[in-house]
XYZ file of C-alpha atoms in Angstrom:
681
model
C -10.683 1.828 22.299
C -13.649 4.262 22.213
C -11.772 6.521 19.785
C -10.025 3.795 17.787
C -13.368 2.129 17.099
C -14.647 5.326 15.472
C -12.034 5.464 12.710
C -14.240 3.535 10.287
C -16.959 6.160 10.713
C -14.719 8.933 9.352
C -13.108 6.985 6.502
C -14.078 8.410 3.110
C -13.953 6.588 -0.189
C -15.499 9.123 -2.557
C -13.717 9.786 -5.823
C -12.802 13.314 -4.682
C -10.944 11.812 -1.707
C -8.569 9.996 -4.074
C -8.213 12.691 -6.737
C -5.307 15.122 -7.148
C -6.008 18.195 -5.018
C -5.332 20.699 -7.825
C -6.883 18.848 -10.773
C -9.771 20.178 -12.887
C -11.788 17.039 -12.203
C -11.451 17.560 -8.446
C -12.760 21.111 -8.748
C -15.661 19.908 -10.903
C -16.636 17.392 -8.215
C -16.435 20.047 -5.494
C -18.487 22.569 -7.484
C -21.101 19.922 -8.278
C -21.474 19.134 -4.580
C -22.137 22.813 -3.806
C -24.773 23.241 -6.502
C -28.478 23.051 -5.551
C -29.380 19.410 -5.088
C -25.832 18.486 -4.145
C -23.663 16.113 -6.095
C -25.433 14.211 -8.864
C -26.026 10.482 -8.957
C -25.445 9.223 -12.495
C -26.574 5.688 -13.242
C -27.539 3.430 -16.132
C -30.069 0.596 -16.037
C -28.980 -2.073 -18.521
C -31.365 -4.703 -19.932
C -30.028 -7.521 -22.090
C -31.507 -10.645 -23.666
C -29.191 -12.772 -25.794
C -31.800 -13.563 -28.472
C -33.123 -9.993 -28.589
C -35.244 -7.906 -26.213
C -39.027 -8.339 -26.455
C -41.871 -5.842 -26.393
C -42.480 -6.854 -22.773
C -38.832 -6.062 -21.983
C -39.250 -2.593 -23.503
C -42.396 -2.022 -21.471
C -40.559 -3.099 -18.316
C -37.705 -0.672 -19.043
C -40.175 2.174 -19.680
C -41.986 1.316 -16.438
C -38.703 1.431 -14.529
C -37.861 4.800 -16.120
C -41.214 6.112 -14.894
C -40.591 4.745 -11.403
C -37.282 6.618 -11.239
C -38.925 9.845 -12.475
C -41.712 9.503 -9.940
C -39.601 8.456 -6.985
C -36.586 10.764 -7.217
C -35.671 14.332 -8.144
C -34.092 14.293 -11.593
C -31.865 16.828 -13.290
C -34.785 17.734 -15.587
C -38.537 17.113 -15.569
C -38.474 14.425 -18.224
C -38.538 10.710 -17.519
C -35.315 8.902 -18.487
C -35.208 7.741 -22.103
C -35.135 4.058 -23.027
C -32.348 3.655 -25.614
C -32.223 0.416 -27.718
C -29.040 -0.958 -29.251
C -28.727 -1.500 -32.996
C -28.403 -5.258 -32.614
C -31.645 -5.396 -30.604
C -30.192 -7.294 -27.660
C -29.772 -4.443 -25.184
C -31.652 -1.497 -23.720
C -30.210 1.207 -21.532
C -31.892 3.825 -19.356
C -29.443 6.585 -18.338
C -30.615 8.789 -15.465
C -29.290 11.587 -13.257
C -30.707 12.003 -9.752
C -30.144 15.224 -7.764
C -31.194 16.439 -4.333
C -29.369 13.759 -2.335
C -27.723 15.335 0.717
C -24.707 13.116 1.276
C -22.831 9.957 0.342
C -24.970 7.772 2.614
C -28.070 8.918 0.733
C -26.333 8.012 -2.550
C -25.683 4.470 -1.359
C -29.206 4.093 0.033
C -30.669 5.234 -3.292
C -28.596 2.714 -5.245
C -29.690 -0.034 -2.846
C -33.351 0.972 -3.262
C -33.122 0.952 -7.061
C -31.480 -2.461 -7.058
C -34.034 -3.937 -4.661
C -37.085 -2.468 -6.405
C -36.096 -2.498 -10.087
C -33.114 -4.770 -10.685
C -33.990 -7.744 -8.486
C -36.020 -10.699 -9.893
C -35.977 -9.912 -13.646
C -38.055 -11.997 -16.084
C -36.546 -15.275 -17.282
C -33.846 -14.763 -19.894
C -33.494 -11.018 -19.233
C -30.621 -9.591 -17.236
C -31.174 -6.258 -15.487
C -28.183 -4.503 -13.947
C -27.330 -1.071 -12.578
C -24.141 0.481 -13.905
C -22.630 3.905 -14.317
C -20.758 5.888 -11.641
C -23.617 5.316 -9.173
C -23.357 1.528 -9.351
C -19.562 1.511 -9.450
C -19.331 3.738 -6.368
C -21.784 1.566 -4.434
C -19.940 -1.631 -5.373
C -16.625 -0.039 -4.405
C -18.040 0.945 -1.022
C -19.258 -2.608 -0.456
C -15.770 -3.925 -1.153
C -14.114 -1.309 1.052
C -16.411 -2.183 3.956
C -15.013 -5.720 3.874
C -11.390 -4.601 3.796
C -10.763 -3.478 7.380
C -12.236 -6.458 9.205
C -11.107 -9.110 6.721
C -7.606 -7.669 6.496
C -7.278 -7.377 10.275
C -8.266 -11.008 10.854
C -6.145 -12.310 7.982
C -3.071 -10.392 9.127
C -3.524 -11.396 12.775
C -3.877 -15.037 11.766
C -0.735 -14.942 9.622
C 1.314 -13.264 12.363
C 0.069 -15.731 14.990
C 1.062 -18.775 12.920
C 4.507 -17.366 12.102
C 5.195 -16.373 15.718
C 4.280 -19.854 16.946
C 6.561 -21.423 14.329
C 9.362 -18.995 15.142
C 9.318 -19.268 18.926
C 8.074 -22.865 19.251
C 6.581 -21.872 22.583
C 2.955 -22.120 23.755
C 3.161 -18.770 25.568
C 5.764 -16.447 24.051
C 3.847 -15.667 20.855
C 1.013 -14.118 22.872
C 3.061 -11.197 24.167
C 4.066 -9.687 20.771
C 0.535 -10.288 19.475
C -1.034 -8.492 22.443
C 1.365 -5.589 21.935
C 0.574 -5.385 18.212
C -3.124 -5.231 19.080
C -2.490 -2.393 21.540
C -0.411 -0.542 18.923
C -3.112 -0.998 16.294
C -5.899 0.338 18.504
C -3.703 3.222 19.673
C -2.862 4.168 16.097
C -6.509 4.131 15.054
C -7.342 6.415 17.998
C -4.542 8.851 17.077
C -5.594 8.926 13.416
C -9.198 9.529 14.461
C -7.960 12.490 16.485
C -6.032 13.830 13.481
C -9.157 13.547 11.319
C -11.190 15.503 13.862
C -8.494 18.131 14.425
C -6.934 18.636 10.987
C -9.572 17.143 8.648
C -7.049 14.519 7.529
C -8.264 12.394 4.617
C -8.492 8.713 5.560
C -9.763 6.089 3.141
C -10.043 2.332 3.259
C -6.741 1.807 1.463
C -4.761 3.975 3.902
C -6.365 2.425 6.988
C -5.816 -1.074 5.568
C -2.158 -0.376 4.792
C -1.727 1.071 8.307
C -3.014 -2.203 9.775
C -0.552 -4.226 7.702
C 2.313 -1.896 8.646
C 1.596 -2.149 12.362
C 1.386 -5.932 12.327
C 4.401 -6.357 10.057
C 6.774 -3.701 11.399
C 5.672 -4.135 15.021
C 6.277 -7.880 14.885
C 9.679 -7.257 13.282
C 10.709 -4.989 16.167
C 9.461 -7.588 18.644
C 11.425 -10.376 16.940
C 14.646 -8.367 16.982
C 14.242 -7.292 20.609
C 13.233 -10.734 21.904
C 16.135 -12.393 20.045
C 18.624 -9.986 21.604
C 16.962 -10.429 25.027
C 17.341 -14.208 24.699
C 21.006 -13.705 23.828
C 21.582 -11.477 26.855
C 19.786 -13.913 29.213
C 22.637 -16.327 28.539
C 25.086 -13.709 29.889
C 23.296 -12.567 33.047
C 21.035 -14.012 35.710
C 18.867 -10.881 35.981
C 16.080 -10.631 33.360
C 15.719 -6.890 33.917
C 19.419 -6.300 33.318
C 19.253 -8.514 30.229
C 16.325 -6.500 28.858
C 18.035 -3.165 29.580
C 21.087 -4.360 27.654
C 18.924 -5.664 24.809
C 16.985 -2.399 24.510
C 20.178 -0.344 24.758
C 21.851 -2.362 21.988
C 18.808 -2.875 19.728
C 17.174 0.467 20.388
C 19.158 2.549 17.865
C 18.524 0.010 15.084
C 14.799 -0.213 15.858
C 14.565 3.577 16.112
C 16.374 4.045 12.804
C 14.254 1.333 11.201
C 10.996 2.967 12.240
C 12.454 6.361 11.377
C 13.181 5.377 7.769
C 9.664 4.021 7.292
C 8.005 7.020 8.972
C 10.200 9.489 7.077
C 9.482 7.798 3.753
C 5.756 7.900 4.460
C 5.856 11.533 5.577
C 7.442 12.339 2.195
C 4.100 11.302 0.669
C 2.641 14.537 2.066
C 4.361 16.253 -0.856
C 2.209 14.243 -3.301
C -0.593 16.031 -5.152
C -2.747 12.917 -5.127
C -5.085 13.042 -2.141
C -4.953 9.297 -1.500
C -1.128 9.251 -1.466
C -0.838 12.398 0.644
C -3.367 11.014 3.140
C -1.598 7.667 3.365
C 1.643 9.332 4.508
C 0.659 10.540 8.002
C -1.696 7.585 8.559
C 1.056 5.051 7.917
C 3.606 7.080 9.881
C 1.306 7.132 12.915
C 1.012 3.348 12.706
C 4.787 2.848 12.612
C 5.417 5.269 15.487
C 2.757 3.572 17.638
C 4.315 0.176 16.876
C 7.732 1.545 17.900
C 6.364 3.039 21.131
C 4.574 -0.119 22.224
C 7.360 -2.527 21.273
C 9.991 -0.553 23.213
C 7.887 -0.012 26.348
C 5.019 -2.436 26.874
C 6.694 -5.484 25.332
C 9.920 -5.210 27.385
C 7.848 -4.762 30.554
C 5.733 -7.844 29.827
C 8.809 -9.905 28.931
C 10.598 -8.977 32.176
C 7.488 -9.698 34.265
C 7.148 -13.117 32.618
C 10.838 -13.949 33.180
C 12.764 -16.774 31.544
C 9.863 -19.207 31.813
C 8.038 -17.441 28.965
C 10.529 -19.115 26.555
C 9.517 -22.621 27.693
C 10.360 -25.226 26.486
C 13.471 -23.592 24.906
C 14.509 -21.590 27.978
C 17.876 -19.764 27.538
C 19.941 -20.881 30.556
C 22.565 -18.608 32.075
C 26.012 -19.505 30.761
C 24.699 -21.596 27.869
C 25.884 -21.127 24.291
C 23.618 -20.673 21.252
C 23.599 -23.338 18.589
C 26.549 -22.961 16.238
C 27.167 -23.725 12.579
C 23.647 -23.131 11.385
C 22.323 -22.078 8.007
C 23.587 -18.500 8.287
C 26.990 -19.657 9.490
C 27.330 -21.533 6.208
C 26.163 -18.443 4.307
C 28.797 -16.353 6.070
C 31.471 -18.884 5.190
C 30.497 -18.832 1.505
C 30.572 -15.023 1.428
C 34.037 -15.011 2.977
C 35.367 -17.498 0.425
C 33.843 -16.061 -2.778
C 32.747 -12.438 -2.163
C 33.349 -11.184 -5.720
C 31.453 -14.024 -7.393
C 28.548 -13.713 -4.962
C 28.292 -9.927 -5.356
C 28.509 -10.073 -9.153
C 26.011 -12.931 -9.370
C 23.529 -11.139 -7.124
C 23.769 -7.915 -9.097
C 23.258 -9.762 -12.385
C 20.263 -11.634 -10.968
C 18.574 -8.446 -9.757
C 19.302 -6.747 -13.078
C 17.820 -9.633 -15.045
C 14.679 -9.674 -12.904
C 14.286 -5.897 -13.238
C 14.010 -6.277 -17.026
C 10.553 -7.739 -16.435
C 9.359 -4.212 -15.576
C 9.284 -3.519 -19.329
C 6.453 -6.054 -19.494
C 4.262 -4.181 -16.999
C 0.835 -3.344 -18.477
C -0.518 0.195 -18.743
C -2.678 2.058 -16.247
C -5.560 0.151 -14.714
C -8.983 1.106 -16.052
C -12.012 1.494 -13.833
C -13.704 -1.626 -15.161
C -10.599 -3.697 -14.384
C -10.166 -2.501 -10.780
C -11.810 -5.552 -9.139
C -10.499 -9.113 -9.105
C -14.106 -10.363 -9.279
C -16.254 -8.090 -11.431
C -19.316 -6.715 -9.620
C -22.665 -6.024 -11.257
C -21.840 -2.419 -12.128
C -18.758 -3.394 -14.127
C -20.471 -6.146 -16.114
C -23.304 -3.697 -16.855
C -20.862 -1.157 -18.293
C -19.128 -3.830 -20.380
C -22.482 -4.771 -21.884
C -23.191 -1.129 -22.711
C -19.777 -0.709 -24.315
C -20.315 -3.792 -26.503
C -23.914 -2.966 -27.443
C -23.440 0.773 -28.056
C -20.033 1.112 -29.728
C -21.154 4.303 -31.462
C -21.339 6.339 -28.242
C -19.806 6.481 -24.794
C -21.872 5.218 -21.906
C -20.237 7.381 -19.273
C -20.865 11.093 -18.937
C -18.162 13.745 -19.152
C -19.136 16.543 -16.759
C -18.437 20.176 -17.643
C -19.091 23.142 -15.365
C -19.020 26.749 -16.584
C -20.171 30.154 -15.385
C -23.871 30.752 -15.982
C -23.098 33.862 -18.058
C -21.095 31.819 -20.568
C -22.985 28.540 -20.299
C -24.542 28.783 -23.772
C -21.177 29.570 -25.334
C -19.608 26.662 -23.479
C -22.403 24.350 -24.642
C -21.963 25.407 -28.269
C -18.192 24.958 -28.061
C -18.576 21.511 -26.479
C -20.974 20.366 -29.192
C -18.404 21.339 -31.806
C -15.494 19.386 -30.340
C -14.445 16.371 -32.388
C -15.509 13.125 -30.721
C -18.518 14.582 -28.867
C -21.708 12.593 -29.543
C -24.059 14.803 -27.509
C -24.021 17.648 -24.998
C -26.762 19.386 -23.025
C -27.124 21.594 -19.969
C -28.233 19.340 -17.099
C -28.760 21.907 -14.319
C -27.691 25.338 -13.057
C -27.129 26.947 -9.686
C -24.655 28.655 -7.397
C -23.399 30.680 -10.367
C -22.504 27.610 -12.452
C -24.147 25.474 -15.095
C -23.469 21.752 -15.409
C -23.175 20.403 -18.939
C -23.395 16.652 -19.540
C -21.306 15.464 -22.491
C -21.166 12.004 -24.046
C -18.242 11.018 -26.247
C -18.532 8.817 -29.289
C -15.737 6.554 -27.998
C -15.834 4.036 -25.100
C -14.901 5.217 -21.589
C -11.191 5.574 -20.842
C -10.231 4.809 -24.429
C -7.609 6.802 -26.316
C -10.410 8.323 -28.387
C -12.277 9.577 -25.329
C -9.017 10.908 -23.887
C -8.556 12.984 -27.052
C -12.128 14.239 -26.726
C -11.534 15.344 -23.119
C -8.305 17.068 -24.121
C -10.190 18.815 -26.939
C -12.937 19.947 -24.564
C -10.388 21.392 -22.161
C -8.626 23.219 -24.968
C -11.753 24.675 -26.616
C -13.594 25.564 -23.410
C -10.472 27.017 -21.840
C -10.289 29.509 -24.695
C -13.712 31.064 -23.849
C -13.105 34.258 -21.882
C -14.908 34.384 -18.565
C -16.355 30.884 -18.821
C -14.054 29.399 -16.153
C -14.975 26.051 -17.692
C -13.692 22.858 -16.127
C -13.955 19.285 -17.427
C -14.483 16.396 -15.025
C -16.225 13.052 -14.694
C -14.777 9.544 -14.230
C -12.661 9.468 -17.388
C -11.251 12.951 -16.795
C -10.476 11.866 -13.242
C -8.502 8.894 -14.596
C -6.464 11.222 -16.823
C -5.764 13.596 -13.934
C -4.768 10.661 -11.725
C -2.214 9.523 -14.302
C -0.737 13.024 -14.609
C -0.585 13.452 -10.826
C 1.074 10.075 -10.334
C 3.746 10.973 -12.857
C 4.570 14.293 -11.171
C 4.363 12.761 -7.683
C 6.943 10.125 -8.586
C 9.403 12.798 -9.725
C 9.031 14.656 -6.430
C 8.445 12.028 -3.738
C 10.993 9.407 -4.808
C 14.025 11.758 -4.463
C 12.644 13.040 -1.140
C 12.303 9.478 0.138
C 15.845 8.570 -0.888
C 17.218 11.710 0.778
C 15.322 11.039 4.012
C 16.474 7.406 4.177
C 20.091 8.358 3.471
C 20.136 11.025 6.184
C 18.857 8.570 8.794
C 21.334 5.880 7.731
C 24.241 8.324 7.832
C 23.243 9.422 11.346
C 22.955 5.813 12.544
C 26.063 4.338 10.900
C 28.240 7.497 10.968
C 29.413 6.702 7.493
C 28.714 7.708 3.894
C 29.753 4.518 2.120
C 27.655 2.010 4.087
C 24.405 4.011 3.664
C 25.038 4.346 -0.076
C 25.682 0.612 -0.430
C 22.512 -0.176 1.472
C 20.360 2.314 -0.444
C 21.563 1.194 -3.871
C 20.940 -2.422 -2.894
C 17.326 -1.875 -1.782
C 16.539 0.244 -4.856
C 17.839 -2.627 -6.986
C 15.637 -5.101 -5.124
C 12.607 -2.814 -5.670
C 13.355 -2.779 -9.405
C 13.611 -6.574 -9.385
C 10.311 -6.885 -7.500
C 8.601 -4.647 -10.067
C 10.143 -6.783 -12.798
C 8.711 -9.946 -11.249
C 5.362 -8.148 -11.145
C 5.674 -7.545 -14.887
C 6.073 -11.291 -15.380
C 3.103 -12.139 -13.157
C 0.356 -9.509 -13.336
C -0.829 -9.839 -16.922
C 0.722 -13.118 -18.168
C -0.309 -15.164 -15.096
C -3.046 -13.261 -13.245
C -4.666 -11.745 -16.333
C -4.700 -8.189 -14.947
C -4.676 -5.821 -17.946
C -3.293 -2.847 -16.007
C -1.495 -1.652 -12.899
C -2.663 0.931 -10.402
C -1.338 4.394 -11.156
C 0.052 4.728 -7.616
C 1.787 1.351 -7.681
C 5.293 2.525 -8.612
C 5.327 5.336 -6.045
C 3.829 3.402 -3.129
C 5.898 0.260 -3.699
C 9.040 2.384 -3.934
C 8.318 4.141 -0.638
C 7.425 0.889 1.119
C 10.069 -1.188 -0.642
C 12.965 1.147 0.129
C 11.854 2.190 3.619
C 10.960 -1.341 4.750
C 13.676 -3.151 2.811
C 16.406 -0.987 4.279
C 15.289 -2.144 7.754
C 17.062 -5.483 7.385
C 20.224 -3.776 6.231
C 19.956 -1.510 9.279
C 19.658 -4.505 11.610
C 22.669 -6.139 9.958
C 24.943 -3.098 9.661
C 24.141 -1.794 13.123
C 25.143 -5.159 14.608
C 28.190 -5.137 12.345
C 29.149 -1.695 13.634
C 28.626 -2.862 17.215
C 30.962 -5.825 16.645
C 33.571 -3.560 15.019
C 33.344 -1.040 17.867
C 33.968 -3.878 20.330
C 37.272 -4.699 18.649
C 36.538 -7.026 15.713
C 37.954 -6.150 12.312
C 35.362 -5.162 9.697
C 35.347 -8.448 7.797
C 34.981 -10.517 10.966
C 32.277 -8.106 12.141
C 30.387 -8.585 8.856
C 30.345 -12.371 9.159
C 29.550 -12.280 12.875
C 26.662 -9.883 12.286
C 25.250 -12.141 9.583
C 25.555 -15.238 11.761
C 24.115 -13.594 14.866
C 21.232 -11.733 13.210
C 20.540 -14.051 10.271
C 17.829 -16.146 11.882
C 15.867 -13.330 13.474
C 16.047 -11.119 10.380
C 14.891 -14.027 8.218
C 11.931 -14.527 10.557
C 11.187 -10.792 10.507
C 11.322 -10.702 6.716
C 8.967 -13.660 6.430
C 6.500 -12.005 8.826
C 6.573 -8.665 7.019
C 6.279 -10.287 3.590
C 3.396 -12.446 4.782
C 1.507 -9.491 6.257
C 1.785 -7.546 3.005
C 0.832 -10.682 1.108
C -2.445 -10.485 3.051
C -3.280 -7.481 0.848
C -3.297 -9.890 -2.086
C -6.405 -11.535 -0.632
C -8.412 -8.328 -1.064
C -10.810 -8.224 -4.047
C -9.099 -5.196 -5.625
C -6.396 -5.449 -8.269
C -4.428 -2.476 -6.899
C -4.306 -4.051 -3.425
C -3.116 -7.370 -4.857
C -0.394 -5.659 -6.893
C 0.758 -3.523 -3.962
C 0.908 -6.488 -1.595
C 2.675 -8.684 -4.159
C 5.431 -6.220 -5.089
C 6.180 -5.201 -1.483
C 6.171 -8.825 -0.269
C 8.520 -9.950 -3.071
C 10.778 -6.952 -2.459
C 10.985 -7.707 1.268
C 11.886 -11.340 0.562
C 14.599 -10.254 -1.871
C 15.970 -7.819 0.709
C 15.875 -10.464 3.431
C 17.402 -13.431 1.648
C 19.490 -11.919 -1.157
C 20.332 -8.254 -0.607
C 21.040 -8.315 3.129
C 22.433 -11.855 3.270
C 24.688 -11.849 0.231
C 25.030 -8.453 -1.465
C 25.462 -6.175 1.556
C 27.622 -8.707 3.404
C 29.857 -9.427 0.405
C 30.171 -5.704 -0.402
C 31.151 -5.033 3.222
C 33.712 -7.851 3.096
C 35.267 -6.467 -0.092
C 35.306 -2.850 1.129
C 36.688 -3.747 4.529
C 37.147 -0.743 6.788
C 36.384 1.593 3.859
C 32.706 0.787 4.380
C 32.835 3.080 7.456
C 34.393 6.033 5.599
C 34.791 8.792 6.668
C 34.059 7.730 10.267
C 36.765 6.815 12.805
C 36.350 3.081 12.192
C 37.661 3.622 8.642
C 40.975 4.971 9.954
C 42.042 2.141 12.271
C 44.570 -0.549 11.415
C 43.175 -3.974 10.531
C 44.939 -7.254 9.947
C 44.633 -9.702 7.036
C 41.221 -11.157 6.098
C 40.021 -13.654 8.713
C 39.251 -17.321 8.147
C 35.589 -17.332 7.012
C 35.112 -20.752 8.647
C 36.259 -19.555 12.083
C 33.839 -19.295 15.014
C 32.003 -15.943 15.022
C 32.759 -13.153 17.421
C 36.402 -13.973 18.047
C 38.148 -11.114 19.740
C 35.298 -9.553 21.627
C 33.581 -12.296 23.667
C 35.867 -11.929 26.714
C 35.074 -8.230 26.923
C 31.346 -8.970 26.857
C 31.674 -11.722 29.448
C 33.438 -9.284 31.759
C 30.767 -6.631 31.214
C 28.027 -9.145 31.952
C 29.731 -10.305 35.144
C 30.169 -6.703 36.234
């Protein structure tokens, strides 16, 4: 606990911590931090009165500009200029503060300016702080709420679902205690990695780790406890029942956690810092959940004995309830496998078409579900000053070629103004304003032109950065990361499935099915995000992260099903009987696990950031599709149709099997006597 509680202290949410490691904009940010005075703090005070600003408003803005010049070290000796809009409704005061030692000082400065200058404006006049300084401070405020709010929301969701699942006043406590231990352990391990290897951890990665631990850890607990309950009906000794449950469930749980951890580790290959940092953080969470749920939870369950299941105590020699919901599903698959498989494939394909309706990349001003002050300030500037950009483009160049770089920048089409803001450490910083709004296609062309013209100056080593350049570099990095990480993830998942199932066909069936469900989940997102929620863009990382989570987590339920199916086949059942028995025996617990995992990821949708909502929505929908459509119908019907070929080229594919069984027959025929004898022994 002492180390886990320190993780929040080392989380970093600066722009450079999210940027691509090799991008020009990342290098600009790093160079700016090393220049005398440290990284700059760029802000804009925005004054607006609907019926036109008054002389008193102009005097107030000039007074505030003087206060900033007198209270802080600026990039030059002049007081910030008060700039009026052509329509007379708005004033803006852009300023650049230097000499702040670290990020905490940045946030304190923004807070001071808001308390002293922005608070309590005259009647009818709005005064707001915008620009990168305000946006960064508002982002930090949101991120500070994420960890605690997300932890409580996720814990509450898991508690309710466990109580509903177990219908016991005591049993739900044990998995919840174990999840808490796993969460604290993971935070301690990640803190150690940060201290040892300077691992980048931000609020998004730590929040996703929390969701993963609660969701995946609870899934492992549900599977293990369900199998333990089943074994308690076959033996009088709780310890023997737990040993059998762990021995039989262990490979599936290990493979399940392995696919998730392997998929996340593949993110290390990403160029984007936030994606690469999320990989090991999430993997640590999954491994800690695995460790706790296969050691501490079994020990607590055995110590508690049968009475922990009260009032639904599994009595020795009793039989589980037959002919439930999943029995009927198994019967329908056995009667109409072709129709069910074809219908499911068509449904997923139709849903996936909605992906063509996904909006473009999310802009900075659209990143929050509820717009903070900094975003509304920038929208006012964009509307009132359409003739020039309100957000600086930052250029750094060698001092020796700074004048040449300045002249070249001033000549680039789309540049409204450019001037040298400061020099030091061998570099000069040039502040450029475009004539087009931030993150518009026009400004993107201006940035591309700056990079082309400045890159042609020998010896200038000029680099173009700033918020809009960062957005462009993020988009490029996300595109290249998808091309690299997605194939790596698929390869890692396939290798683990092949090792677990000792087959090539079954892993391919399972992988194709979960990829199809991911496409359908993205398609549903395309029908929801903009048309229903009004979000004009999607996070650049959304496709990559949802693919990694969707495939790695979605394949879990196929693993649980096919591993049980293989166990039944190994014990003597033919493949088709094994498929139906596996569905009937694991259907309830896998459905519960899917609901828990989907609900925990849905908790991300409560966060006040659009990217978090979109990530939680797509993963939750994908998990539900995997749980109730892919695993239940598509994988089972495909296994029924393939028969023993599903195990090719393993030994199970070479044995003789009889005609298809009666889909309405009792499950497990042919292997129960063997199990009864083993239990008695």
